[in-house]
Amino acid sequence: MSNYNNEMVEKFRGNFLKEVEANVEEGDWVKMCMQCGVCSGSCPLGPHWEHPPQEIFMLIRANKREEVLNSSSMWMCTSCYNCIARCPRGLPITHIMHGLATYAKRLGLAPKQQATAKFAQLFWDNLVKTGRVNELKLGLSLYFMNGIGEGIKTSLKMKDIGLGMLKTKRMSPMEMLGGHGCKDAKGLHAILKKAKEIEEAKIGIHGA
Amino acid sequence: MADAKIGAYICKGCGLGERLETKQLVTIATREGKAGVAKEHDFLCSAAGVEMIQNDINNEGVNRVVIAACSRRAKTEAFAFDGEITLSRVNLREGVIWVRPDTDEARETTEEMAADYVRMGCAEAKYMTPPASAQEKGSNNHLLVVGGGMSGMTAAIEAAKAGYPVTIVEKTGALGGAAANFYKRIPDRSPYAEPMDTGIDAMIKTIEADAKISVKLNSTITKTSGAPGSFSADITTESGATSTENFGAIIMASGFKSYDMNLLPELGGGKSPDVVDQMGLEKLAKAANGGAIKRPSDGREIKKVIFVQCAGQRSEKEGHLSYCSGHCCSTSIKQAMYFKDQNPDIETDILFTDLRTPGAPGEDFYRSGQEKGITFRKGVVSDVSPAGGSLKVKFKDLILNEEISDEADLVVLATGQVANAGVDIEAVKQDEPGEWKVNADSILNMNYRQGKDLPHLKHGFNDSHFICFPYETRRTGIYTCGPVRRPMDIQQAIEDATGAALKAIQAMENAQLGRAAHPRSGDLSYPSFRKEGCTQCKRCTVECPFGAIDEDERRYPVFNESRCRRCGTCMGACPVRVISFENYSVETVGQQLKAVDMPDEFSEKPRILVLACENDAYPALDMAAQQGMQYSAFTRVIPVRCLGSVNTIWITDALNSGYDGAILMGCQKGDNYQCHFVKGSELAHMRMSKIDDTLKTLNLEQERVATYEVAITDIKRAPQLIEDMAATIEKIGMSPFKF
Ligand code: SF4
Ligand code: SF4
Ligand code: SF4
Ligand code: SF4
């Protein structure tokens, strides 16, 4: 993976904007930002970001590759779409945030202990297994994400909600044993594999 | 001329008949107003009503028409009569019934208000004479354009297209001006994405092929005299040969020069040939003609260019320009495109604090620049200096809040436009009469008493009624266009020049008919002055906002009718009151305010005189009436041409004859003036600041006289100001000067 990172560094030689345009979903739009700051002002989480969207775009144009890709910022995006709705230049900001996050992860540069990044991985792993989300397992793995002690504490805290969900049949204890899935999980795996191949070929990951 | 005969006509339409005793008003017009004919009519502005009046003019000898109906601003077309007459409008609708409640208690005072206005209308009529057009009529319709750049050429082409002969006088050896050095210009049409051809060559060809346009190169104006329709200009060539030619109007399009970048050493100005201003870059691009632009210092290939916006502009630093030149952000985008279009790998960074791209192309052009990969960074540059064969640029990135040091092969400074606006007549001493000399720094070298060039307003740009009538200068028949008025780009200069050509044509045509130009367009009256009474105090010659009055060797004023805008400022200025118009004079207003019936001190019926500028304050009061607002029934409003025409004798007379308060309403003054006559309101405010002495001698309270700036939009405020005065009078009591 860091091999891929080196390749990209080599390939784009200090032109991070070009790299983003080539490898990040909707990255083409980054140059169109006019630095008005409306996105940063609209983001409900803006004040908590290391670099709000406007700054991320400026950092990209200022060639600050590490600073952007190591940042926890884009992982903070909750997909509320406030910024997209308001950006006078029509940048698909939300999508670019997710694009950057994905790209950073591919390069192995995403922050290791970032909570949303971790959750995203758990969610993905859970989902692809059977093609359906297993709420029980996902919930538990989420609680135990940061160790056993914290896991038990959170589980106890969430106990009432869990029981309520069982009672209203929103969740089944049987899920623990395997759980429901889509009709053709194998077929799904094949589709995902193909998709991965296509995408990696597009952004130049060789034999990953 | 036939004897004066007043015909007073009272309208009963629009509810006037129901609210007012019109019969009584007819009696007042006859008995007190001495009207030879006085009639009421159900519907005065109808064909029948108008015919009745026209009939009296034609057959009864009526030549002073008094119409007591709606505001003078309404039904002007209906009440346009044939014949040598004067017209007075008594405002019973907007001025009386609409501003008073329809109640029994209010009836008496409303009736008194109407009666007074009828008396005033008749008094005015008695002292007016029908204006004959000015004796001084110009007949020349040849346009002089000073400056052969984009603006001047456009004005010439447009005027020639409209059928008028034009002479362009250009200081340099070629037409084209600043834009002749441009490689390309900012696009003027959708999709506003690519720089386009300047079109200069085509314009020069058009001018050369047009028999109506003659061009004098290497020439300047060494003397301008005369008035609209009859200007005379000395055109002097480099070698000193002078020819005198006559013109009907003049357009001054002397353009701009770039701010001197050598004054910006901190930005590298003058420190390296690789630091250029925008004009410098145009020259490089023009020389490259689509090929690679080379570094001026060593001819090397350019890999990175940094554009520094607002270089020495929008800055309060000593010696910098405090204004925004408006075009330079778009110009830098255009220039960065020169590089990107030739080789997309060249890095082009534009460092700005606020990117401003006004005008139609603005946003689209900016976006096109971004699409082409120009980098825009919000940052303030602190230092540009040569270092090891390239340039080091230090700046603070305002988004990342970080000091940055960058390198570039070429730096372009976006310096501003400085107007070629001639000498500042307020700063240089004027020549004594008879000792007039050419000034090499002057553009027009006018022999006017007030100075050789058009007055400046702010920042060295020519004054051109910036807010309301941008083409109007303060010298009638002489118009400015392009960057002498304010900073602008090519597109704006073209539009500006087209407008100026139109105004110049209008001025020439009006001059031929002996009529006023803007804003009293078509007015036939003009100021006349009684020389015997004149004390040569020079107030009129100094205060005329339009430089219309010269002085002879003995310091007597010499009026130039065609230059006059008929504002009456001279009339207001004259301490011995020898200046007047046929239909507007110290008497026509003075007699109106004296015609008002003055109840005694114990009547509890005060009188408030309002002198309201007919352009803004009076319409504001009319509109207030239309919107159902009310004001005191003790108010008597007299419209004036301009507050500048208010002679302080009117105020003194009003106070002496028992008015309890006087309000003057004029337009906004100062640098952001809205006064139609530029200086009128300001001068009136100045004069009125001295009225306190008069009040003191009369032993009256200062609050009894108030002067305000009122805009046409002050619909709520204008009546409120009257109400405030009414309240003040209630507080301080009635004037003891009632007779
Ligand atoms: S709102 Fe749009 S244009 Fe403004 S800073 Fe954010 S991304 Fe840029
Ligand atoms: S979509 Fe993401 S980046 Fe945009 S405002 Fe919402 S949370 Fe912020
Ligand atoms: S147009 Fe742009 S560069 Fe020029 S003064 Fe205005 S803001 Fe500065
Ligand atoms: S002050 Fe006004 S009215 Fe008097 S000469 Fe000048 S322009 Fe004419």
mmCIF file of C-alpha atoms in Angstrom, chain B residues 556-673:
data_model
loop_
_atom_site.group_PDB
_atom_site.id
_atom_site.type_symbol
_atom_site.label_atom_id
_atom_site.label_comp_id
_atom_site.label_asym_id
_atom_site.label_seq_id
_atom_site.Cartn_x
_atom_site.Cartn_y
_atom_site.Cartn_z
ATOM 1 C CA TYR B 556 -18.231 92.591 -14.266
ATOM 2 C CA PRO B 557 -19.804 89.217 -14.849
ATOM 3 C CA VAL B 558 -20.190 88.092 -18.441
ATOM 4 C CA PHE B 559 -22.937 85.528 -18.787
ATOM 5 C CA ASN B 560 -22.594 82.764 -21.353
ATOM 6 C CA GLU B 561 -26.170 81.718 -21.852
ATOM 7 C CA SER B 562 -25.456 78.510 -23.682
ATOM 8 C CA ARG B 563 -23.192 77.326 -20.905
ATOM 9 C CA CYS B 564 -25.857 78.056 -18.308
ATOM 10 C CA ARG B 565 -27.935 75.243 -16.844
ATOM 11 C CA ARG B 566 -30.551 77.589 -15.409
ATOM 12 C CA CYS B 567 -30.066 76.489 -11.825
ATOM 13 C CA GLY B 568 -30.328 79.971 -10.394
ATOM 14 C CA THR B 569 -27.330 79.539 -8.111
ATOM 15 C CA CYS B 570 -26.058 82.912 -9.287
ATOM 16 C CA MET B 571 -29.403 84.429 -8.422
ATOM 17 C CA GLY B 572 -29.194 82.960 -4.947
ATOM 18 C CA ALA B 573 -25.637 84.216 -4.551
ATOM 19 C CA CYS B 574 -26.119 87.811 -5.627
ATOM 20 C CA PRO B 575 -26.181 90.061 -2.546
ATOM 21 C CA VAL B 576 -27.729 92.950 -4.465
ATOM 22 C CA ARG B 577 -30.225 90.733 -6.301
ATOM 23 C CA VAL B 578 -29.591 91.896 -9.826
ATOM 24 C CA ILE B 579 -29.731 88.426 -11.403
ATOM 25 C CA SER B 580 -33.065 86.994 -12.489
ATOM 26 C CA PHE B 581 -34.838 84.819 -15.026
ATOM 27 C CA GLU B 582 -37.978 85.879 -16.866
ATOM 28 C CA ASN B 583 -40.033 83.228 -15.127
ATOM 29 C CA TYR B 584 -38.022 82.729 -11.953
ATOM 30 C CA SER B 585 -36.653 85.544 -9.893
ATOM 31 C CA VAL B 586 -36.209 86.994 -6.457
ATOM 32 C CA GLU B 587 -39.635 88.551 -7.014
ATOM 33 C CA THR B 588 -41.538 85.482 -8.243
ATOM 34 C CA VAL B 589 -40.687 83.646 -5.057
ATOM 35 C CA GLY B 590 -40.512 86.648 -2.746
ATOM 36 C CA GLN B 591 -43.998 87.805 -3.756
ATOM 37 C CA GLN B 592 -45.406 84.323 -3.208
ATOM 38 C CA LEU B 593 -44.273 84.143 0.352
ATOM 39 C CA LYS B 594 -45.593 87.634 0.968
ATOM 40 C CA ALA B 595 -48.979 86.773 -0.567
ATOM 41 C CA VAL B 596 -49.717 84.358 2.243
ATOM 42 C CA ASP B 597 -52.377 85.504 4.650
ATOM 43 C CA MET B 598 -50.668 85.966 8.010
ATOM 44 C CA PRO B 599 -52.892 85.320 11.048
ATOM 45 C CA ASP B 600 -51.914 87.220 14.192
ATOM 46 C CA GLU B 601 -49.699 86.046 17.003
ATOM 47 C CA PHE B 602 -52.611 84.880 19.136
ATOM 48 C CA SER B 603 -54.455 82.937 16.447
ATOM 49 C CA GLU B 604 -52.588 79.699 17.127
ATOM 50 C CA LYS B 605 -52.140 79.438 13.408
ATOM 51 C CA PRO B 606 -48.434 79.587 12.697
ATOM 52 C CA ARG B 607 -46.976 79.688 9.222
ATOM 53 C CA ILE B 608 -44.165 77.430 8.098
ATOM 54 C CA LEU B 609 -42.391 78.246 4.862
ATOM 55 C CA VAL B 610 -40.865 75.297 3.011
ATOM 56 C CA LEU B 611 -38.502 75.967 0.132
ATOM 57 C CA ALA B 612 -38.186 72.589 -1.533
ATOM 58 C CA CYS B 613 -35.901 71.573 -4.351
ATOM 59 C CA GLU B 614 -38.135 70.739 -7.290
ATOM 60 C CA ASN B 615 -36.022 67.758 -8.253
ATOM 61 C CA ASP B 616 -36.026 65.741 -5.073
ATOM 62 C CA ALA B 617 -37.693 67.227 -2.011
ATOM 63 C CA TYR B 618 -40.820 68.453 -3.811
ATOM 64 C CA PRO B 619 -41.468 65.094 -5.500
ATOM 65 C CA ALA B 620 -40.841 63.404 -2.153
ATOM 66 C CA LEU B 621 -43.574 65.537 -0.611
ATOM 67 C CA ASP B 622 -45.865 64.762 -3.548
ATOM 68 C CA MET B 623 -45.276 61.062 -3.119
ATOM 69 C CA ALA B 624 -45.864 61.317 0.597
ATOM 70 C CA ALA B 625 -49.241 62.847 -0.259
ATOM 71 C CA GLN B 626 -49.978 60.047 -2.703
ATOM 72 C CA GLN B 627 -49.282 57.584 0.067
ATOM 73 C CA GLY B 628 -51.720 59.301 2.367
ATOM 74 C CA MET B 629 -49.210 60.896 4.711
ATOM 75 C CA GLN B 630 -50.138 64.148 6.347
ATOM 76 C CA TYR B 631 -48.395 67.254 7.533
ATOM 77 C CA SER B 632 -49.261 70.484 9.216
ATOM 78 C CA ALA B 633 -51.952 72.657 7.610
ATOM 79 C CA PHE B 634 -49.814 75.672 8.433
ATOM 80 C CA THR B 635 -47.246 74.673 5.833
ATOM 81 C CA ARG B 636 -46.722 76.704 2.671
ATOM 82 C CA VAL B 637 -44.409 74.973 0.223
ATOM 83 C CA ILE B 638 -42.678 76.796 -2.613
ATOM 84 C CA PRO B 639 -40.680 74.697 -5.086
ATOM 85 C CA VAL B 640 -37.300 76.094 -6.099
ATOM 86 C CA ARG B 641 -35.143 75.138 -9.071
ATOM 87 C CA CYS B 642 -32.284 74.250 -6.832
ATOM 88 C CA LEU B 643 -31.586 75.089 -3.238
ATOM 89 C CA GLY B 644 -28.650 77.051 -4.630
ATOM 90 C CA SER B 645 -31.128 79.536 -6.088
ATOM 91 C CA VAL B 646 -32.430 80.453 -2.648
ATOM 92 C CA ASN B 647 -31.490 84.029 -1.942
ATOM 93 C CA THR B 648 -31.208 84.690 1.774
ATOM 94 C CA ILE B 649 -33.459 87.714 1.308
ATOM 95 C CA TRP B 650 -36.339 85.248 1.046
ATOM 96 C CA ILE B 651 -35.627 83.936 4.492
ATOM 97 C CA THR B 652 -35.143 87.403 5.931
ATOM 98 C CA ASP B 653 -38.375 88.559 4.301
ATOM 99 C CA ALA B 654 -40.243 85.520 5.572
ATOM 100 C CA LEU B 655 -39.063 86.060 9.114
ATOM 101 C CA ASN B 656 -39.816 89.761 8.917
ATOM 102 C CA SER B 657 -43.306 89.156 7.687
ATOM 103 C CA GLY B 658 -44.209 86.815 10.478
ATOM 104 C CA TYR B 659 -43.437 83.261 9.424
ATOM 105 C CA ASP B 660 -42.816 81.184 12.484
ATOM 106 C CA GLY B 661 -40.453 78.758 10.836
ATOM 107 C CA ALA B 662 -38.652 78.134 7.560
ATOM 108 C CA ILE B 663 -37.377 74.851 6.201
ATOM 109 C CA LEU B 664 -35.023 74.468 3.267
ATOM 110 C CA MET B 665 -34.890 71.113 1.565
ATOM 111 C CA GLY B 666 -32.135 70.428 -0.941
ATOM 112 C CA CYS B 667 -30.328 67.387 -2.259
ATOM 113 C CA GLN B 668 -27.390 65.542 -0.817
ATOM 114 C CA LYS B 669 -24.200 67.577 -0.948
ATOM 115 C CA GLY B 670 -20.516 66.789 -0.577
ATOM 116 C CA ASP B 671 -18.421 64.220 -2.442
ATOM 117 C CA ASN B 672 -21.372 61.895 -2.900
ATOM 118 C CA TYR B 673 -23.648 64.696 -3.961
#
